[in-house]
Tab-separated table of C-alpha atoms and ligand atoms in Angstrom:
chain	number	residue	atom	x	y	z
A	1138	MET	CA	17.912	-47.101	-20.585
A	1139	VAL	CA	17.275	-43.352	-20.214
A	1140	VAL	CA	14.519	-41.348	-21.947
A	1141	GLY	CA	15.496	-37.706	-22.615
A	1142	ALA	CA	18.914	-36.156	-23.220
A	1143	GLY	CA	18.486	-32.979	-21.207
A	1144	PHE	CA	20.785	-32.252	-18.265
A	1145	ALA	CA	18.861	-34.782	-16.143
A	1146	GLY	CA	18.956	-37.671	-18.628
A	1147	LEU	CA	22.607	-37.123	-19.555
A	1148	SER	CA	23.611	-36.841	-15.880
A	1149	THR	CA	21.745	-40.080	-15.172
A	1150	ALA	CA	23.601	-41.837	-17.985
A	1151	ARG	CA	26.940	-40.421	-16.889
A	1152	GLU	CA	26.414	-41.619	-13.344
A	1153	LEU	CA	25.230	-45.100	-14.460
A	1154	ASP	CA	28.288	-45.353	-16.692
A	1155	ARG	CA	30.526	-44.278	-13.806
A	1156	ARG	CA	29.028	-47.124	-11.765
A	1157	GLY	CA	29.942	-49.592	-14.524
A	1158	LEU	CA	26.406	-50.108	-15.844
A	1159	ASP	CA	25.445	-50.262	-19.542
A	1160	VAL	CA	23.249	-47.397	-20.661
A	1161	VAL	CA	21.518	-46.039	-23.767
A	1162	VAL	CA	19.885	-42.578	-23.944
A	1163	LEU	CA	16.912	-42.076	-26.272
A	1164	GLU	CA	16.191	-38.438	-27.185
A	1165	GLY	CA	13.179	-37.358	-29.250
A	1166	ARG	CA	14.702	-34.141	-30.622
A	1167	ASP	CA	17.513	-34.016	-33.205
A	1168	ARG	CA	19.816	-32.499	-30.580
A	1169	VAL	CA	20.789	-33.014	-26.952
A	1170	GLY	CA	20.301	-30.420	-24.192
A	1171	GLY	CA	16.498	-30.212	-23.939
A	1172	ARG	CA	15.625	-26.878	-22.330
A	1173	SER	CA	19.288	-25.903	-22.740
A	1174	HIS	CA	19.753	-24.817	-26.354
A	1175	THR	CA	22.573	-22.553	-27.510
A	1176	THR	CA	22.588	-20.630	-30.787
A	1177	THR	CA	24.493	-17.482	-31.867
A	1178	ILE	CA	23.789	-13.788	-32.325
A	1179	ALA	CA	26.313	-11.732	-34.315
A	1180	GLY	CA	28.629	-14.732	-33.939
A	1181	VAL	CA	28.345	-14.811	-30.118
A	1182	PRO	CA	26.904	-17.909	-28.348
A	1183	ILE	CA	23.561	-17.187	-26.611
A	1184	ASP	CA	21.191	-19.442	-24.705
A	1185	LEU	CA	17.591	-19.716	-25.828
A	1186	GLY	CA	16.771	-21.685	-22.660
A	1187	GLY	CA	18.757	-22.209	-19.414
A	1188	THR	CA	21.450	-19.529	-19.139
A	1189	PHE	CA	22.516	-18.433	-15.658
A	1190	VAL	CA	24.186	-20.174	-12.746
A	1191	GLY	CA	24.646	-19.109	-9.127
A	1192	PRO	CA	27.229	-19.790	-6.408
A	1193	SER	CA	25.264	-22.441	-4.473
A	1194	GLN	CA	24.481	-24.450	-7.610
A	1195	ASP	CA	27.476	-26.671	-7.043
A	1196	ALA	CA	26.138	-29.748	-8.881
A	1197	VAL	CA	26.045	-28.012	-12.262
A	1198	LEU	CA	29.112	-25.878	-11.486
A	1199	GLY	CA	31.099	-29.014	-10.581
A	1200	LEU	CA	29.921	-30.787	-13.719
A	1201	ALA	CA	30.829	-27.806	-15.913
A	1202	ALA	CA	34.279	-27.567	-14.340
A	1203	GLU	CA	34.847	-31.298	-14.866
A	1204	LEU	CA	33.949	-30.899	-18.540
A	1205	GLY	CA	36.048	-27.761	-19.020
A	1206	CYS	CA	33.112	-25.362	-19.540
A	1207	PRO	CA	34.035	-21.983	-17.963
A	1208	THR	CA	31.680	-19.400	-16.442
A	1209	THR	CA	31.821	-15.624	-16.606
A	1210	PRO	CA	30.204	-13.033	-14.305
A	1211	THR	CA	26.951	-11.458	-15.485
A	1212	TYR	CA	27.678	-7.767	-16.045
A	1213	SER	CA	26.142	-5.767	-13.212
A	1214	ARG	CA	28.115	-2.551	-12.808
A	1215	GLY	CA	26.114	0.665	-12.866
A	1216	LYS	CA	22.468	1.464	-12.409
A	1217	ASN	CA	19.508	-0.841	-13.047
A	1218	LEU	CA	16.374	0.558	-14.664
A	1219	ILE	CA	12.704	0.142	-13.879
A	1220	ARG	CA	9.817	1.118	-16.121
A	1221	TRP	CA	6.934	1.412	-13.701
A	1222	ARG	CA	3.573	3.117	-14.146
A	1223	GLY	CA	4.758	4.785	-17.340
A	1224	ARG	CA	8.052	6.222	-15.983
A	1225	VAL	CA	11.612	4.927	-16.334
A	1226	ARG	CA	13.797	5.292	-13.200
A	1227	SER	CA	17.183	3.949	-12.172
A	1228	TYR	CA	18.108	2.042	-8.992
A	1229	ARG	CA	20.790	-0.237	-7.564
A	1230	SER	CA	20.427	-3.806	-6.151
A	1231	THR	CA	17.565	-6.276	-6.721
A	1232	ILE	CA	14.758	-4.282	-5.073
A	1233	PRO	CA	13.684	-1.489	-7.433
A	1234	LYS	CA	13.130	2.144	-6.551
A	1235	LEU	CA	9.562	2.422	-5.331
A	1236	SER	CA	7.988	4.708	-2.717
A	1237	ILE	CA	8.846	4.022	0.937
A	1238	LEU	CA	5.359	2.587	1.503
A	1239	GLU	CA	5.661	0.301	-1.507
A	1240	LEU	CA	9.108	-0.869	-0.361
A	1241	LEU	CA	7.796	-1.595	3.126
A	1242	ASP	CA	4.988	-3.618	1.617
A	1243	VAL	CA	7.446	-5.624	-0.527
A	1244	SER	CA	9.539	-6.417	2.593
A	1245	ARG	CA	6.444	-7.348	4.603
A	1246	ILE	CA	5.225	-9.793	1.924
A	1247	GLN	CA	8.693	-11.246	1.391
A	1248	TRP	CA	9.001	-11.807	5.161
A	1249	ARG	CA	5.563	-13.498	5.352
A	1250	PHE	CA	6.331	-15.644	2.303
A	1251	GLU	CA	9.662	-16.832	3.720
A	1252	ARG	CA	8.100	-17.457	7.138
A	1253	LEU	CA	5.591	-19.843	5.523
A	1254	SER	CA	8.409	-21.678	3.799
A	1255	ARG	CA	9.896	-22.635	7.175
A	1256	GLN	CA	6.884	-24.880	7.704
A	1257	VAL	CA	7.091	-26.609	4.314
A	1258	PRO	CA	9.542	-29.523	4.003
A	1259	VAL	CA	10.941	-29.416	0.469
A	1260	ALA	CA	11.134	-33.193	0.006
A	1261	ARG	CA	7.602	-33.888	1.320
A	1262	PRO	CA	5.606	-30.643	1.119
A	1263	TRP	CA	2.289	-32.497	1.447
A	1264	THR	CA	3.197	-33.376	5.045
A	1265	SER	CA	3.314	-29.699	6.111
A	1266	PRO	CA	0.608	-28.677	8.603
A	1267	LEU	CA	-0.099	-25.858	6.114
A	1268	ALA	CA	-0.154	-28.116	3.028
A	1269	GLU	CA	-3.910	-28.321	2.412
A	1270	ARG	CA	-4.436	-24.621	3.050
A	1271	LEU	CA	-1.550	-23.467	0.849
A	1272	ASP	CA	-2.332	-25.948	-1.933
A	1273	ALA	CA	-5.970	-24.836	-2.028
A	1274	ARG	CA	-5.024	-21.356	-3.210
A	1275	THR	CA	-2.878	-19.687	-5.834
A	1276	LEU	CA	0.009	-17.305	-5.212
A	1277	ASP	CA	-2.318	-14.482	-6.295
A	1278	GLY	CA	-5.040	-15.659	-3.880
A	1279	TRP	CA	-2.518	-15.596	-1.041
A	1280	LEU	CA	-1.201	-12.125	-2.008
A	1281	ARG	CA	-4.739	-10.768	-1.937
A	1282	SER	CA	-5.485	-12.514	1.369
A	1283	VAL	CA	-2.552	-10.709	3.022
A	1284	HIS	CA	-3.554	-7.404	1.361
A	1285	ALA	CA	-0.406	-7.055	-0.739
A	1286	GLY	CA	-0.325	-3.662	-2.473
A	1287	ALA	CA	-0.589	-3.268	-6.246
A	1288	SER	CA	3.163	-2.767	-6.766
A	1289	THR	CA	4.027	-5.823	-4.656
A	1290	ARG	CA	1.538	-7.899	-6.640
A	1291	ASP	CA	2.975	-6.652	-9.924
A	1292	LEU	CA	6.521	-7.467	-8.778
A	1293	MET	CA	5.407	-10.943	-7.709
A	1294	ALA	CA	3.777	-11.352	-11.141
A	1295	ILE	CA	7.153	-10.631	-12.755
A	1296	MET	CA	8.751	-13.226	-10.461
A	1297	SER	CA	6.031	-15.727	-11.403
A	1298	ARG	CA	6.459	-15.147	-15.153
A	1299	VAL	CA	10.230	-15.491	-15.172
A	1300	THR	CA	10.322	-18.365	-12.659
A	1301	TRP	CA	7.442	-20.601	-13.781
A	1302	GLY	CA	6.279	-19.003	-17.037
A	1303	CYS	CA	2.799	-18.384	-15.643
A	1304	GLU	CA	0.675	-15.783	-13.867
A	1305	PRO	CA	0.345	-15.726	-10.056
A	1306	ASP	CA	-3.287	-16.896	-10.336
A	1307	GLU	CA	-2.141	-20.113	-12.037
A	1308	VAL	CA	0.440	-21.459	-9.600
A	1309	SER	CA	-0.273	-23.178	-6.260
A	1310	MET	CA	0.924	-21.240	-3.216
A	1311	LEU	CA	2.301	-24.509	-1.814
A	1312	HIS	CA	4.328	-24.981	-5.001
A	1313	ALA	CA	5.547	-21.363	-4.923
A	1314	VAL	CA	6.725	-21.596	-1.304
A	1315	ARG	CA	8.356	-25.004	-1.766
A	1316	TYR	CA	10.069	-23.959	-5.010
A	1317	VAL	CA	11.562	-20.789	-3.546
A	1318	LYS	CA	12.740	-22.733	-0.481
A	1319	ALA	CA	14.463	-25.294	-2.734
A	1320	ALA	CA	16.395	-22.343	-4.211
A	1321	GLY	CA	17.460	-21.113	-0.766
A	1322	GLY	CA	15.032	-18.157	-0.620
A	1323	ILE	CA	13.808	-15.233	-2.709
A	1324	GLY	CA	17.206	-13.461	-2.610
A	1325	PRO	CA	19.322	-16.399	-3.806
A	1326	MET	CA	16.716	-17.124	-6.501
A	1327	LEU	CA	16.338	-13.596	-7.908
A	1328	ASP	CA	19.646	-11.858	-7.211
A	1329	VAL	CA	22.474	-11.402	-9.664
A	1330	GLN	CA	25.387	-10.977	-7.227
A	1331	GLY	CA	25.327	-13.952	-4.844
A	1332	GLY	CA	22.203	-15.310	-6.558
A	1333	ALA	CA	21.101	-17.565	-9.414
A	1334	GLN	CA	21.958	-14.977	-12.114
A	1335	GLN	CA	25.492	-14.275	-10.885
A	1336	ASP	CA	27.305	-16.033	-13.750
A	1337	HIS	CA	26.689	-17.539	-17.146
A	1338	PHE	CA	28.555	-19.756	-19.585
A	1339	PRO	CA	30.309	-17.856	-22.421
A	1340	ASP	CA	30.090	-20.938	-24.674
A	1341	GLY	CA	26.437	-21.503	-23.743
A	1342	THR	CA	24.922	-24.068	-21.394
A	1343	GLN	CA	24.389	-26.557	-24.218
A	1344	SER	CA	28.165	-26.984	-24.448
A	1345	ILE	CA	27.888	-28.910	-21.149
A	1346	ALA	CA	25.223	-31.245	-22.588
A	1347	LEU	CA	27.226	-31.679	-25.809
A	1348	ARG	CA	30.331	-32.689	-23.871
A	1349	MET	CA	28.383	-35.182	-21.758
A	1350	ALA	CA	26.898	-36.633	-24.964
A	1351	GLU	CA	30.305	-36.723	-26.654
A	1352	GLN	CA	31.702	-38.805	-23.790
A	1353	LEU	CA	28.747	-41.200	-23.991
A	1354	GLY	CA	29.283	-41.532	-27.780
A	1355	ASP	CA	26.864	-43.702	-29.763
A	1356	ARG	CA	25.031	-44.606	-26.579
A	1357	VAL	CA	23.096	-41.347	-27.086
A	1358	ARG	CA	20.521	-41.681	-29.876
A	1359	THR	CA	18.691	-38.571	-31.112
A	1360	GLU	CA	15.451	-38.486	-33.151
A	1361	ALA	CA	14.289	-41.438	-31.063
A	1362	VAL	CA	10.867	-40.505	-29.666
A	1363	VAL	CA	9.823	-42.983	-26.967
A	1364	THR	CA	6.170	-43.817	-27.492
A	1365	ARG	CA	5.621	-46.824	-25.233
A	1366	ILE	CA	7.164	-48.510	-22.203
A	1367	GLU	CA	6.151	-52.074	-21.304
A	1368	ARG	CA	6.972	-53.502	-17.920
A	1369	SER	CA	7.417	-57.172	-17.218
A	1370	GLY	CA	8.716	-59.054	-14.206
A	1371	ASP	CA	12.370	-58.915	-15.262
A	1372	GLY	CA	12.648	-55.501	-16.905
A	1373	VAL	CA	11.203	-53.101	-19.449
A	1374	VAL	CA	10.744	-52.865	-23.211
A	1375	VAL	CA	11.057	-49.329	-24.568
A	1376	HIS	CA	9.492	-48.578	-27.964
A	1377	THR	CA	10.481	-45.939	-30.542
A	1378	ASP	CA	9.715	-45.757	-34.272
A	1379	ALA	CA	12.946	-47.714	-34.770
A	1380	GLY	CA	11.497	-50.635	-32.793
A	1381	PRO	CA	11.629	-52.095	-29.271
A	1382	THR	CA	14.679	-52.236	-26.962
A	1383	SER	CA	14.829	-54.279	-23.764
A	1384	ALA	CA	16.490	-53.111	-20.590
A	1385	ARG	CA	16.574	-54.042	-16.926
A	1386	ALA	CA	15.299	-50.588	-15.930
A	1387	VAL	CA	14.412	-47.242	-17.493
A	1388	VAL	CA	14.820	-43.696	-16.191
A	1389	VAL	CA	12.244	-41.339	-17.678
A	1390	ALA	CA	14.011	-37.958	-17.608
A	1391	VAL	CA	11.358	-35.812	-19.312
A	1392	PRO	CA	9.221	-33.073	-17.673
A	1393	PRO	CA	6.224	-34.614	-15.823
A	1394	GLU	CA	3.796	-33.140	-18.396
A	1395	HIS	CA	5.520	-35.053	-21.195
A	1396	ARG	CA	5.310	-38.387	-19.384
A	1397	ALA	CA	1.664	-38.340	-20.556
A	1398	ASP	CA	2.835	-38.688	-24.187
A	1399	ILE	CA	4.300	-42.118	-23.417
A	1400	ALA	CA	1.929	-45.118	-23.227
A	1401	PHE	CA	2.697	-47.344	-20.238
A	1402	ASP	CA	1.756	-51.003	-20.336
A	1403	PRO	CA	0.392	-52.030	-17.881
A	1404	PRO	CA	-0.904	-48.505	-17.161
A	1405	LEU	CA	0.822	-46.543	-14.406
A	1406	PRO	CA	-0.889	-46.439	-11.007
A	1407	ASP	CA	-3.615	-43.796	-10.940
A	1408	GLU	CA	-1.606	-41.298	-8.871
A	1409	HIS	CA	1.321	-41.436	-11.336
A	1410	ALA	CA	-0.918	-41.142	-14.387
A	1411	ARG	CA	-2.812	-38.174	-12.988
A	1412	LEU	CA	0.358	-36.426	-11.862
A	1413	ALA	CA	1.385	-35.961	-15.512
A	1414	GLU	CA	-1.919	-34.167	-16.199
A	1415	HIS	CA	-1.496	-31.893	-13.168
A	1416	TRP	CA	2.136	-30.797	-13.599
A	1417	PRO	CA	1.934	-28.531	-16.713
A	1418	LEU	CA	4.960	-26.642	-17.983
A	1419	GLY	CA	4.777	-22.852	-18.069
A	1420	ARG	CA	5.508	-20.732	-21.133
A	1421	LEU	CA	8.411	-18.288	-21.332
A	1422	SER	CA	10.100	-16.648	-24.322
A	1423	LYS	CA	13.276	-14.687	-24.907
A	1424	ALA	CA	14.456	-11.916	-27.243
A	1425	TYR	CA	18.118	-11.042	-27.840
A	1426	ALA	CA	19.497	-7.982	-29.623
A	1427	ALA	CA	23.184	-7.451	-30.491
A	1428	TYR	CA	24.753	-3.980	-30.984
A	1429	GLU	CA	28.204	-2.807	-32.133
A	1430	THR	CA	28.993	-2.022	-28.487
A	1431	PRO	CA	27.226	-2.332	-25.100
A	1432	PHE	CA	26.290	1.375	-25.418
A	1433	TRP	CA	24.180	1.400	-22.207
A	1434	ARG	CA	27.359	0.891	-20.159
A	1435	ALA	CA	28.676	4.278	-21.319
A	1436	ASP	CA	25.511	5.827	-19.857
A	1437	GLY	CA	26.254	4.151	-16.491
A	1438	HIS	CA	23.642	1.422	-16.909
A	1439	SER	CA	24.068	-2.241	-16.023
A	1440	GLY	CA	21.722	-3.485	-18.754
A	1441	GLN	CA	19.456	-4.929	-16.059
A	1442	ALA	CA	15.897	-3.641	-16.114
A	1443	LEU	CA	12.396	-4.469	-14.933
A	1444	SER	CA	9.200	-3.368	-16.627
A	1445	ASP	CA	5.516	-3.527	-15.734
A	1446	GLU	CA	4.710	-3.135	-19.439
A	1447	GLY	CA	5.504	-5.870	-21.893
A	1448	PRO	CA	6.246	-7.858	-23.761
A	1449	VAL	CA	9.846	-7.522	-22.424
A	1450	PHE	CA	9.625	-7.528	-18.620
A	1451	ILE	CA	13.239	-8.235	-17.498
A	1452	THR	CA	16.544	-7.556	-19.238
A	1453	PHE	CA	20.193	-8.533	-18.718
A	1454	ASP	CA	23.505	-7.632	-20.357
A	1455	VAL	CA	25.086	-10.879	-21.570
A	1456	SER	CA	27.745	-9.300	-23.801
A	1457	PRO	CA	30.983	-11.238	-24.305
A	1458	ALA	CA	34.231	-9.847	-22.848
A	1459	ASP	CA	35.310	-8.615	-26.298
A	1460	GLY	CA	32.847	-8.016	-29.082
A	1461	PRO	CA	29.333	-6.730	-29.541
A	1462	GLY	CA	26.909	-5.651	-26.815
A	1463	VAL	CA	24.180	-8.251	-26.249
A	1464	LEU	CA	20.901	-7.523	-24.453
A	1465	LEU	CA	18.669	-10.370	-23.299
A	1466	GLY	CA	14.983	-9.689	-22.692
A	1467	PHE	CA	12.563	-12.170	-21.108
A	1468	THR	CA	9.221	-11.733	-22.831
A	1469	ASP	CA	5.664	-12.480	-21.793
A	1470	ALA	CA	4.649	-15.520	-23.853
A	1471	ARG	CA	0.942	-14.621	-23.706
A	1472	THR	CA	1.350	-11.466	-25.805
A	1473	PHE	CA	4.632	-12.286	-27.578
A	1474	ASP	CA	4.203	-15.827	-28.918
A	1475	PRO	CA	1.083	-15.261	-31.064
A	1476	LEU	CA	2.806	-12.440	-33.048
A	1477	PRO	CA	4.435	-13.038	-36.441
A	1478	ALA	CA	8.263	-12.933	-36.375
A	1479	GLU	CA	8.580	-9.349	-37.673
A	1480	ARG	CA	6.101	-8.000	-35.078
A	1481	ARG	CA	7.877	-9.858	-32.277
A	1482	ARG	CA	11.122	-8.160	-33.285
A	1483	ASP	CA	9.451	-4.723	-33.439
A	1484	ARG	CA	7.792	-5.142	-30.049
A	1485	ALA	CA	10.934	-6.413	-28.317
A	1486	LEU	CA	13.118	-3.652	-29.799
A	1487	SER	CA	10.606	-0.967	-28.861
A	1488	CYS	CA	10.792	-2.200	-25.238
A	1489	PHE	CA	14.611	-2.022	-25.388
A	1490	VAL	CA	14.302	1.554	-26.772
A	1491	ASP	CA	11.931	2.591	-23.953
A	1492	LEU	CA	14.510	1.374	-21.437
A	1493	PHE	CA	17.875	2.103	-23.038
A	1494	GLY	CA	17.196	4.821	-25.619
A	1495	ARG	CA	17.100	5.247	-29.414
A	1496	GLN	CA	20.340	3.359	-30.050
A	1497	ALA	CA	18.508	0.166	-29.103
A	1498	ALA	CA	16.330	0.497	-32.229
A	1499	THR	CA	19.117	-0.526	-34.637
A	1500	PRO	CA	20.730	-3.810	-33.600
A	1501	ILE	CA	23.248	-5.579	-35.815
A	1502	ASP	CA	21.441	-8.853	-35.129
A	1503	TYR	CA	18.285	-10.108	-33.422
A	1504	VAL	CA	17.118	-13.576	-32.255
A	1505	ASP	CA	14.075	-14.706	-30.306
A	1506	HIS	CA	12.634	-18.014	-29.182
A	1507	CYS	CA	9.208	-19.110	-27.946
A	1508	TRP	CA	9.388	-22.327	-25.884
A	1509	GLY	CA	5.621	-22.682	-25.790
A	1510	THR	CA	5.382	-23.074	-29.567
A	1511	GLU	CA	8.084	-25.753	-30.025
A	1512	GLU	CA	6.722	-28.680	-32.008
A	1513	PHE	CA	8.160	-31.440	-29.842
A	1514	ALA	CA	8.097	-31.364	-26.018
A	1515	PRO	CA	6.960	-27.706	-25.836
A	1516	GLY	CA	7.080	-25.508	-22.733
A	1517	GLY	CA	9.463	-24.118	-20.167
A	1518	PRO	CA	11.190	-22.798	-18.142
A	1519	THR	CA	9.697	-25.301	-15.684
A	1520	ALA	CA	6.424	-26.694	-14.332
A	1521	ALA	CA	3.785	-24.156	-13.262
A	1522	VAL	CA	2.105	-26.472	-10.770
A	1523	PRO	CA	-1.548	-25.507	-10.127
A	1524	PRO	CA	-3.457	-25.805	-6.819
A	1525	GLY	CA	-4.308	-29.310	-5.644
A	1526	SER	CA	-1.445	-31.063	-7.452
A	1527	TRP	CA	1.130	-31.443	-4.671
A	1528	THR	CA	-1.302	-32.653	-2.013
A	1529	ARG	CA	-3.035	-35.142	-4.339
A	1530	TYR	CA	-0.228	-36.418	-6.556
A	1531	GLY	CA	3.082	-35.122	-5.130
A	1532	ARG	CA	3.977	-38.475	-3.567
A	1533	ALA	CA	4.149	-40.002	-7.067
A	1534	LEU	CA	6.577	-37.404	-8.475
A	1535	HIS	CA	9.611	-39.674	-8.352
A	1536	THR	CA	8.391	-42.885	-6.752
A	1537	PRO	CA	9.596	-45.737	-9.013
A	1538	VAL	CA	7.089	-48.168	-10.570
A	1539	ASP	CA	8.443	-51.703	-11.329
A	1540	GLY	CA	11.729	-50.803	-12.978
A	1541	VAL	CA	10.561	-47.345	-14.171
A	1542	PHE	CA	12.447	-44.487	-12.462
A	1543	TRP	CA	11.939	-40.726	-12.787
A	1544	ALA	CA	14.399	-37.860	-13.218
A	1545	GLY	CA	14.142	-34.271	-14.472
A	1546	THR	CA	14.572	-30.940	-12.741
A	1547	GLU	CA	10.938	-30.971	-11.593
A	1548	THR	CA	11.772	-34.000	-9.402
A	1549	ALA	CA	14.711	-32.324	-7.604
A	1550	ASP	CA	14.623	-31.217	-3.971
A	1551	VAL	CA	17.410	-28.657	-4.354
A	1552	TRP	CA	17.218	-25.974	-7.068
A	1553	THR	CA	14.058	-27.540	-8.537
A	1554	GLY	CA	13.438	-26.084	-11.991
A	1555	PHE	CA	17.069	-25.137	-12.634
A	1556	LEU	CA	19.917	-26.814	-14.514
A	1557	ASP	CA	21.423	-27.644	-11.137
A	1558	GLY	CA	18.246	-29.468	-10.041
A	1559	ALA	CA	18.275	-31.423	-13.311
A	1560	VAL	CA	21.829	-32.688	-12.642
A	1561	ARG	CA	20.978	-33.612	-9.045
A	1562	SER	CA	17.819	-35.461	-10.132
A	1563	GLY	CA	19.798	-37.517	-12.647
A	1564	ARG	CA	22.330	-38.555	-10.016
A	1565	ARG	CA	19.547	-39.496	-7.591
A	1566	ALA	CA	17.746	-41.595	-10.227
A	1567	ALA	CA	20.983	-43.357	-11.221
A	1568	ALA	CA	21.645	-44.272	-7.570
A	1569	GLU	CA	18.098	-45.673	-7.297
A	1570	VAL	CA	18.604	-47.782	-10.442
A	1571	ALA	CA	21.956	-49.088	-9.206
A	1572	GLU	CA	20.364	-50.128	-5.920
A	1573	HIS	CA	17.432	-51.751	-7.755
A	1574	LEU	CA	19.762	-53.749	-10.012
A	1575	ALA	CA	21.920	-54.845	-7.104
A	1576	ARG	CA	18.891	-56.361	-5.365
B	193	FAD	C1	13.578	-19.763	-21.326
B	193	FAD	C2	14.230	-20.580	-20.259
B	193	FAD	C3	15.135	-19.973	-19.397
B	193	FAD	C4	15.752	-20.705	-18.383
B	193	FAD	N1	16.703	-20.112	-17.612
B	193	FAD	C5	17.421	-20.853	-16.731
B	193	FAD	C6	18.566	-20.316	-16.092
B	193	FAD	O1	18.955	-19.182	-16.340
B	193	FAD	N2	19.242	-21.115	-15.206
B	193	FAD	C7	18.848	-22.404	-14.944
B	193	FAD	O2	19.494	-23.086	-14.125
B	193	FAD	N3	17.784	-22.951	-15.578
B	193	FAD	C8	17.076	-22.212	-16.475
B	193	FAD	N4	16.042	-22.772	-17.169
B	193	FAD	C9	15.582	-24.125	-16.792
B	193	FAD	C10	16.531	-25.211	-17.297
B	193	FAD	O3	16.749	-25.034	-18.658
B	193	FAD	C11	15.867	-26.563	-17.003
B	193	FAD	O4	15.687	-26.692	-15.601
B	193	FAD	C12	16.709	-27.769	-17.432
B	193	FAD	O5	17.252	-27.604	-18.713
B	193	FAD	C13	15.811	-29.017	-17.379
B	193	FAD	O6	16.555	-30.166	-17.710
B	193	FAD	P1	15.840	-31.591	-17.738
B	193	FAD	O7	16.845	-32.548	-18.205
B	193	FAD	O8	15.165	-31.825	-16.439
B	193	FAD	O9	14.638	-31.459	-18.784
B	193	FAD	P2	14.710	-31.147	-20.360
B	193	FAD	O10	15.844	-30.240	-20.637
B	193	FAD	O11	13.350	-30.701	-20.744
B	193	FAD	O12	15.048	-32.550	-21.005
B	193	FAD	C14	14.058	-33.495	-21.321
B	193	FAD	C15	14.402	-34.094	-22.656
B	193	FAD	O13	13.479	-35.163	-22.930
B	193	FAD	C16	13.155	-35.150	-24.297
B	193	FAD	N5	11.885	-35.891	-24.454
B	193	FAD	C17	10.645	-35.521	-24.033
B	193	FAD	N6	9.753	-36.492	-24.327
B	193	FAD	C18	10.444	-37.497	-24.915
B	193	FAD	C19	10.087	-38.771	-25.453
B	193	FAD	N7	8.828	-39.217	-25.418
B	193	FAD	N8	11.052	-39.536	-26.012
B	193	FAD	C20	12.330	-39.116	-26.065
B	193	FAD	N9	12.738	-37.908	-25.578
B	193	FAD	C21	11.801	-37.121	-25.000
B	193	FAD	C22	13.096	-33.675	-24.633
B	193	FAD	O14	13.249	-33.447	-26.018
B	193	FAD	C23	14.246	-33.117	-23.822
B	193	FAD	O15	15.448	-33.088	-24.558
B	193	FAD	C24	15.422	-22.080	-18.220
B	193	FAD	C25	14.562	-22.692	-19.108
B	193	FAD	C26	13.970	-21.955	-20.132
B	193	FAD	C27	13.064	-22.655	-21.106
């Protein structure tokens, strides 16, 4: 039995099936994909959640290739833009055009950050000699302690918002260092060329989940919210509104925060129960605008931009090969989500205008999505783990409890928080179940 039909749950089921084991997937939403959800703008598929994929993410790339889901490069020819301290400037590469002193400070902090990561083992970060010290402070606390300049701190805040959906004073420094290391470093995590934004899926990432679900057929059941899991000596009983189902084991493939919405009987060990309370999801939102053409390209712009003023703080060009121009803006959930729909549109478009000019004011279509306000299983992109969580509860993250196993991107040791990590976590959990059943 698997709870959750995101990339982790579906990959678990696929792997169990491949090993010849019977499996059923119970999904609370009326669709599969979880934090991967594809819709359309001006007839073009766009991703409200997980979008991009990078060259070292071979678990999800391999899966997509197996299922016949192609990728396409993210457009990155021309100049990037930065709106900083009230001025818009252009630059090339990932590091924006700042003063020499500001650039030196960015390099110094990046170097110190990556040096710390060498002492943090990704699979067992709590065993690092630095664990207690790093987990006692936030990313912001660390930046201040090493006297990071204002521009460096603002750039790190943008990284924090887009990566975890939180501010630097909310995320544990141990989590930040471990997370970036699991992605191979700051460059591989933030870059377009050679990094995690290098490519995307023209049919949307959900097409991968839909194909996995299609192959599993009626073994995937949607609108089946799991409310209770009972454990007994010889297996588990999983409860939904439709009634109980028995199984020899269950893989809970939901974000750690949402484990708390399931009642466990007998209760989970204290460390496991508390983990769910200390692994909250961040909040990130997106705005898309479609235009007759990608007009910014004619002006020599890549469509990629950074801004220290919101609500849109990062943009990408995700236009299809033929068809309209499509701009994606990541928006700051704190100021964006509380607005009514019409105001959200106005604010997002006015940010696009500030960056790309007047033509951005009149899209042919507009779509936005706020993950923090979803009714069921809200939040994303991934967990924004606060100080004290890893050192106190980290050991319980994916330690099985009597036939209950754990998957989900938050439990991955490679590309944690990404689609790739979700796939890897599902395969790991399936292997654990197979070994458990063979015993
Ligand atoms: C805005 C945004 C942008 C992102 N961008 C990228 C990107 O560009 N590249 C990238 O690699 N990743 C990106 N991600 C992250 C990526 O989407 C996630 O890492 C991945 O989808 C997580 O998969 P999962 O299976 O671990 O969890 P989920 O997708 O969250 O799946 C868990 C499933 O469990 C279900 N569920 C929860 N509770 C219950 C219950 N009690 N009973 C039954 N079902 C339940 C949920 O409905 C959900 O379907 C982004 C995410 C967001 C939100």
